[in-house]
């Protein structure tokens, strides 16, 4: 039989795959089994982080409850393939999923940490929008003030002109 997946050991985990050794045609009795495995260690995780440009970590099920904030997402991860997403702050968002071992039992939790550039860009956009609104209000306020000032000056000049006209009309 063919199987592949995670093998949970006492103190670590291993990626494993096994296939029967058959003739090139795929027919006949298996002549044995080819098993390939690789320990999931810090160097493998660092290499995968570098290749995928992500910051992720892998935690055994037994020690995952000790992780900060994990209790909030643990109820959402009941079966393999379940995904939980939690935003802990304005800069980062975390995603979690559960991996079962080759026997179907929960083995590992994967945590992915991603920056939130869209939220940060939205905050910058909000600041620009507020600055623009304040600038527009200031400009319109200045225009209204100057218009009102000109109106008052023109009314004063009109009254002054009217008084001069009346004084000339009365003197003649």
PDB file of C-alpha atoms in Angstrom:
ATOM      1  CA  UNK A   1       0.000   0.000   0.000  1.00  0.00           C
ATOM      2  CA  UNK A   2       1.015   3.600  -0.604  1.00  0.00           C
ATOM      3  CA  UNK A   3       0.976   6.077   2.233  1.00  0.00           C
ATOM      4  CA  UNK A   4       2.431   9.476   2.895  1.00  0.00           C
ATOM      5  CA  UNK A   5       2.106  12.061   5.612  1.00  0.00           C
ATOM      6  CA  UNK A   6       3.346  12.911   9.055  1.00  0.00           C
ATOM      7  CA  UNK A   7       4.611  10.375  11.546  1.00  0.00           C
ATOM      8  CA  UNK A   8       4.456  11.668  15.117  1.00  0.00           C
ATOM      9  CA  UNK A   9       7.279  10.345  17.257  1.00  0.00           C
ATOM     10  CA  UNK A  10       7.826  10.884  20.993  1.00  0.00           C
ATOM     11  CA  UNK A  11       9.961  14.029  20.789  1.00  0.00           C
ATOM     12  CA  UNK A  12       9.678  15.055  17.126  1.00  0.00           C
ATOM     13  CA  UNK A  13       7.775  14.502  13.907  1.00  0.00           C
ATOM     14  CA  UNK A  14       8.770  13.146  10.526  1.00  0.00           C
ATOM     15  CA  UNK A  15       7.518  13.528   6.963  1.00  0.00           C
ATOM     16  CA  UNK A  16       7.252  10.045   5.541  1.00  0.00           C
ATOM     17  CA  UNK A  17       6.258   8.321   2.313  1.00  0.00           C
ATOM     18  CA  UNK A  18       6.163   4.602   1.475  1.00  0.00           C
ATOM     19  CA  UNK A  19       5.500   2.785  -1.799  1.00  0.00           C
ATOM     20  CA  UNK A  20       5.756  -0.839  -2.834  1.00  0.00           C
ATOM     21  CA  UNK A  21       8.675  -1.756  -5.093  1.00  0.00           C
ATOM     22  CA  UNK A  22       7.144  -3.061  -8.333  1.00  0.00           C
ATOM     23  CA  UNK A  23       8.260  -3.764 -11.882  1.00  0.00           C
ATOM     24  CA  UNK A  24       8.319  -0.819 -14.295  1.00  0.00           C
ATOM     25  CA  UNK A  25       4.946  -1.876 -15.651  1.00  0.00           C
ATOM     26  CA  UNK A  26       3.479  -1.680 -12.134  1.00  0.00           C
ATOM     27  CA  UNK A  27       2.330  -5.280 -12.282  1.00  0.00           C
ATOM     28  CA  UNK A  28       3.293  -8.247 -10.191  1.00  0.00           C
ATOM     29  CA  UNK A  29       3.978  -8.894  -6.562  1.00  0.00           C
ATOM     30  CA  UNK A  30       5.794  -6.196  -4.562  1.00  0.00           C
ATOM     31  CA  UNK A  31       9.452  -6.977  -4.063  1.00  0.00           C
ATOM     32  CA  UNK A  32       9.607  -4.824  -0.942  1.00  0.00           C
ATOM     33  CA  UNK A  33       8.703  -1.358   0.226  1.00  0.00           C
ATOM     34  CA  UNK A  34      10.596   1.882  -0.339  1.00  0.00           C
ATOM     35  CA  UNK A  35      10.308   4.215   2.664  1.00  0.00           C
ATOM     36  CA  UNK A  36      11.594   7.788   2.582  1.00  0.00           C
ATOM     37  CA  UNK A  37      11.437  10.140   5.546  1.00  0.00           C
ATOM     38  CA  UNK A  38      12.709  13.474   6.758  1.00  0.00           C
ATOM     39  CA  UNK A  39      12.637  14.856  10.269  1.00  0.00           C
ATOM     40  CA  UNK A  40      10.716  18.088  10.739  1.00  0.00           C
ATOM     41  CA  UNK A  41      13.369  20.143  12.496  1.00  0.00           C
ATOM     42  CA  UNK A  42      14.369  23.791  12.768  1.00  0.00           C
ATOM     43  CA  UNK A  43      16.520  23.685   9.624  1.00  0.00           C
ATOM     44  CA  UNK A  44      13.652  22.296   7.511  1.00  0.00           C
ATOM     45  CA  UNK A  45      11.233  24.912   8.865  1.00  0.00           C
ATOM     46  CA  UNK A  46      13.785  27.709   8.263  1.00  0.00           C
ATOM     47  CA  UNK A  47      14.326  26.478   4.691  1.00  0.00           C
ATOM     48  CA  UNK A  48      10.578  26.338   4.007  1.00  0.00           C
ATOM     49  CA  UNK A  49      10.128  29.833   5.507  1.00  0.00           C
ATOM     50  CA  UNK A  50      12.815  31.112   3.145  1.00  0.00           C
ATOM     51  CA  UNK A  51      11.388  29.348   0.078  1.00  0.00           C
ATOM     52  CA  UNK A  52       7.788  30.421   0.684  1.00  0.00           C
ATOM     53  CA  UNK A  53       8.567  33.909   2.037  1.00  0.00           C
ATOM     54  CA  UNK A  54       6.306  33.189   4.994  1.00  0.00           C
ATOM     55  CA  UNK A  55       6.849  33.029   8.709  1.00  0.00           C
ATOM     56  CA  UNK A  56       5.355  29.800   9.913  1.00  0.00           C
ATOM     57  CA  UNK A  57       5.971  27.376  12.724  1.00  0.00           C
ATOM     58  CA  UNK A  58       5.022  23.794  13.443  1.00  0.00           C
ATOM     59  CA  UNK A  59       3.970  22.667  16.914  1.00  0.00           C
ATOM     60  CA  UNK A  60       3.187  19.187  18.252  1.00  0.00           C
ATOM     61  CA  UNK A  61      -0.408  18.804  19.436  1.00  0.00           C
ATOM     62  CA  UNK A  62       0.766  18.043  22.979  1.00  0.00           C
ATOM     63  CA  UNK A  63       2.641  21.345  23.370  1.00  0.00           C
ATOM     64  CA  UNK A  64       0.374  23.597  21.291  1.00  0.00           C
ATOM     65  CA  UNK A  65      -1.872  24.443  24.261  1.00  0.00           C
ATOM     66  CA  UNK A  66       1.094  26.263  25.849  1.00  0.00           C
ATOM     67  CA  UNK A  67       1.343  28.708  22.935  1.00  0.00           C
ATOM     68  CA  UNK A  68       0.106  32.236  23.668  1.00  0.00           C
ATOM     69  CA  UNK A  69      -3.404  32.793  22.334  1.00  0.00           C
ATOM     70  CA  UNK A  70      -3.787  29.239  21.054  1.00  0.00           C
ATOM     71  CA  UNK A  71      -6.724  28.511  23.369  1.00  0.00           C
ATOM     72  CA  UNK A  72      -8.815  30.993  21.357  1.00  0.00           C
ATOM     73  CA  UNK A  73      -8.392  29.084  18.069  1.00  0.00           C
ATOM     74  CA  UNK A  74      -8.124  25.472  19.327  1.00  0.00           C
ATOM     75  CA  UNK A  75     -11.918  24.859  19.278  1.00  0.00           C
ATOM     76  CA  UNK A  76     -11.992  25.841  15.584  1.00  0.00           C
ATOM     77  CA  UNK A  77      -9.437  23.160  14.661  1.00  0.00           C
ATOM     78  CA  UNK A  78     -11.225  19.852  15.190  1.00  0.00           C
ATOM     79  CA  UNK A  79     -10.345  17.993  11.974  1.00  0.00           C
ATOM     80  CA  UNK A  80      -7.582  17.992   9.393  1.00  0.00           C
ATOM     81  CA  UNK A  81      -8.144  20.733   6.854  1.00  0.00           C
ATOM     82  CA  UNK A  82      -9.901  23.083   9.294  1.00  0.00           C
ATOM     83  CA  UNK A  83      -8.431  26.576   9.154  1.00  0.00           C
ATOM     84  CA  UNK A  84      -8.648  29.247  11.828  1.00  0.00           C
ATOM     85  CA  UNK A  85      -7.642  32.858  11.208  1.00  0.00           C
ATOM     86  CA  UNK A  86      -7.081  35.254  14.091  1.00  0.00           C
ATOM     87  CA  UNK A  87      -5.920  38.850  14.105  1.00  0.00           C
ATOM     88  CA  UNK A  88      -3.950  39.557  17.268  1.00  0.00           C
ATOM     89  CA  UNK A  89      -3.015  43.172  16.429  1.00  0.00           C
ATOM     90  CA  UNK A  90      -3.131  45.731  13.616  1.00  0.00           C
ATOM     91  CA  UNK A  91       0.175  44.622  12.058  1.00  0.00           C
ATOM     92  CA  UNK A  92      -0.141  40.814  11.983  1.00  0.00           C
ATOM     93  CA  UNK A  93      -2.714  38.139  11.203  1.00  0.00           C
ATOM     94  CA  UNK A  94      -2.218  34.460  12.051  1.00  0.00           C
ATOM     95  CA  UNK A  95      -3.606  31.356  10.376  1.00  0.00           C
ATOM     96  CA  UNK A  96      -3.722  27.916  11.981  1.00  0.00           C
ATOM     97  CA  UNK A  97      -4.428  24.418  10.704  1.00  0.00           C
ATOM     98  CA  UNK A  98      -4.244  20.870  12.002  1.00  0.00           C
ATOM     99  CA  UNK A  99      -2.283  18.012  10.401  1.00  0.00           C
ATOM    100  CA  UNK A 100      -3.119  14.412  11.212  1.00  0.00           C
ATOM    101  CA  UNK A 101      -0.485  11.688  11.276  1.00  0.00           C
ATOM    102  CA  UNK A 102      -0.524   8.656   8.986  1.00  0.00           C
ATOM    103  CA  UNK A 103      -2.870   6.906  11.432  1.00  0.00           C
ATOM    104  CA  UNK A 104      -5.451   9.711  11.280  1.00  0.00           C
ATOM    105  CA  UNK A 105      -4.731  11.118  14.751  1.00  0.00           C
ATOM    106  CA  UNK A 106      -3.961  14.819  15.322  1.00  0.00           C
ATOM    107  CA  UNK A 107      -0.180  15.299  15.163  1.00  0.00           C
ATOM    108  CA  UNK A 108       0.829  18.876  14.381  1.00  0.00           C
ATOM    109  CA  UNK A 109      -0.513  22.396  14.335  1.00  0.00           C
ATOM    110  CA  UNK A 110       0.844  24.757  11.693  1.00  0.00           C
ATOM    111  CA  UNK A 111       0.823  28.473  12.457  1.00  0.00           C
ATOM    112  CA  UNK A 112       1.395  31.045   9.691  1.00  0.00           C
ATOM    113  CA  UNK A 113       2.061  34.679  10.552  1.00  0.00           C
ATOM    114  CA  UNK A 114       1.388  37.281   7.866  1.00  0.00           C
ATOM    115  CA  UNK A 115       1.770  41.046   7.857  1.00  0.00           C
ATOM    116  CA  UNK A 116      -1.346  43.089   7.146  1.00  0.00           C
ATOM    117  CA  UNK A 117      -0.167  45.591   4.520  1.00  0.00           C
ATOM    118  CA  UNK A 118      -3.694  46.289   3.288  1.00  0.00           C
ATOM    119  CA  UNK A 119      -4.751  47.449   6.750  1.00  0.00           C
ATOM    120  CA  UNK A 120      -1.613  49.567   7.024  1.00  0.00           C
ATOM    121  CA  UNK A 121      -2.238  51.086   3.582  1.00  0.00           C
ATOM    122  CA  UNK A 122      -5.838  51.731   4.587  1.00  0.00           C
ATOM    123  CA  UNK A 123      -4.635  53.608   7.671  1.00  0.00           C
ATOM    124  CA  UNK A 124      -2.335  55.733   5.509  1.00  0.00           C
ATOM    125  CA  UNK A 125      -5.199  56.352   3.080  1.00  0.00           C
ATOM    126  CA  UNK A 126      -7.447  57.371   5.964  1.00  0.00           C
ATOM    127  CA  UNK A 127      -4.822  59.877   7.135  1.00  0.00           C
ATOM    128  CA  UNK A 128      -4.529  61.332   3.610  1.00  0.00           C
ATOM    129  CA  UNK A 129      -8.323  61.545   3.370  1.00  0.00           C
ATOM    130  CA  UNK A 130      -8.567  63.353   6.715  1.00  0.00           C
ATOM    131  CA  UNK A 131      -5.785  65.745   5.668  1.00  0.00           C
ATOM    132  CA  UNK A 132      -7.519  66.421   2.360  1.00  0.00           C
ATOM    133  CA  UNK A 133     -10.877  67.076   4.053  1.00  0.00           C
ATOM    134  CA  UNK A 134      -9.251  69.453   6.553  1.00  0.00           C
ATOM    135  CA  UNK A 135      -7.443  71.266   3.732  1.00  0.00           C
ATOM    136  CA  UNK A 136     -10.632  71.590   1.679  1.00  0.00           C
ATOM    137  CA  UNK A 137     -12.556  72.868   4.714  1.00  0.00           C
ATOM    138  CA  UNK A 138      -9.806  75.407   5.401  1.00  0.00           C
ATOM    139  CA  UNK A 139      -9.780  76.600   1.765  1.00  0.00           C
ATOM    140  CA  UNK A 140     -13.591  76.931   1.621  1.00  0.00           C
ATOM    141  CA  UNK A 141     -13.579  78.685   5.004  1.00  0.00           C
ATOM    142  CA  UNK A 142     -10.978  81.126   3.714  1.00  0.00           C
ATOM    143  CA  UNK A 143     -12.995  81.733   0.527  1.00  0.00           C
ATOM    144  CA  UNK A 144     -16.173  82.334   2.558  1.00  0.00           C
ATOM    145  CA  UNK A 145     -14.317  84.656   4.945  1.00  0.00           C
ATOM    146  CA  UNK A 146     -12.810  86.690   2.076  1.00  0.00           C
ATOM    147  CA  UNK A 147     -16.161  86.836   0.268  1.00  0.00           C
ATOM    148  CA  UNK A 148     -17.950  87.949   3.430  1.00  0.00           C
ATOM    149  CA  UNK A 149     -15.218  90.521   4.123  1.00  0.00           C
ATOM    150  CA  UNK A 150     -15.536  91.865   0.562  1.00  0.00           C
ATOM    151  CA  UNK A 151     -19.331  91.992   0.927  1.00  0.00           C
ATOM    152  CA  UNK A 152     -19.089  93.998   4.150  1.00  0.00           C
ATOM    153  CA  UNK A 153     -16.528  96.350   2.601  1.00  0.00           C
ATOM    154  CA  UNK A 154     -18.708  96.840  -0.469  1.00  0.00           C
ATOM    155  CA  UNK A 155     -21.755  97.570   1.720  1.00  0.00           C
ATOM    156  CA  UNK A 156     -19.702 100.080   3.694  1.00  0.00           C
ATOM    157  CA  UNK A 157     -18.480 101.699   0.470  1.00  0.00           C
ATOM    158  CA  UNK A 158     -22.079 101.779  -0.817  1.00  0.00           C
ATOM    159  CA  UNK A 159     -23.291 103.534   2.335  1.00  0.00           C
ATOM    160  CA  UNK A 160     -20.394 105.965   2.164  1.00  0.00           C
ATOM    161  CA  UNK A 161     -21.183 106.706  -1.505  1.00  0.00           C
ATOM    162  CA  UNK A 162     -24.860 107.149  -0.678  1.00  0.00           C
ATOM    163  CA  UNK A 163     -24.026 109.562   2.141  1.00  0.00           C
ATOM    164  CA  UNK A 164     -21.763 111.581  -0.173  1.00  0.00           C
ATOM    165  CA  UNK A 165     -24.520 111.697  -2.817  1.00  0.00           C
ATOM    166  CA  UNK A 166     -27.100 112.860  -0.246  1.00  0.00           C
ATOM    167  CA  UNK A 167     -24.751 115.521   1.098  1.00  0.00           C
ATOM    168  CA  UNK A 168     -24.139 116.804  -2.432  1.00  0.00           C
ATOM    169  CA  UNK A 169     -27.878 116.664  -3.209  1.00  0.00           C
ATOM    170  CA  UNK A 170     -28.761 118.535  -0.005  1.00  0.00           C
ATOM    171  CA  UNK A 171     -26.157 121.261  -0.572  1.00  0.00           C
ATOM    172  CA  UNK A 172     -27.513 122.138  -4.003  1.00  0.00           C
TER     173      UNK A 172
END
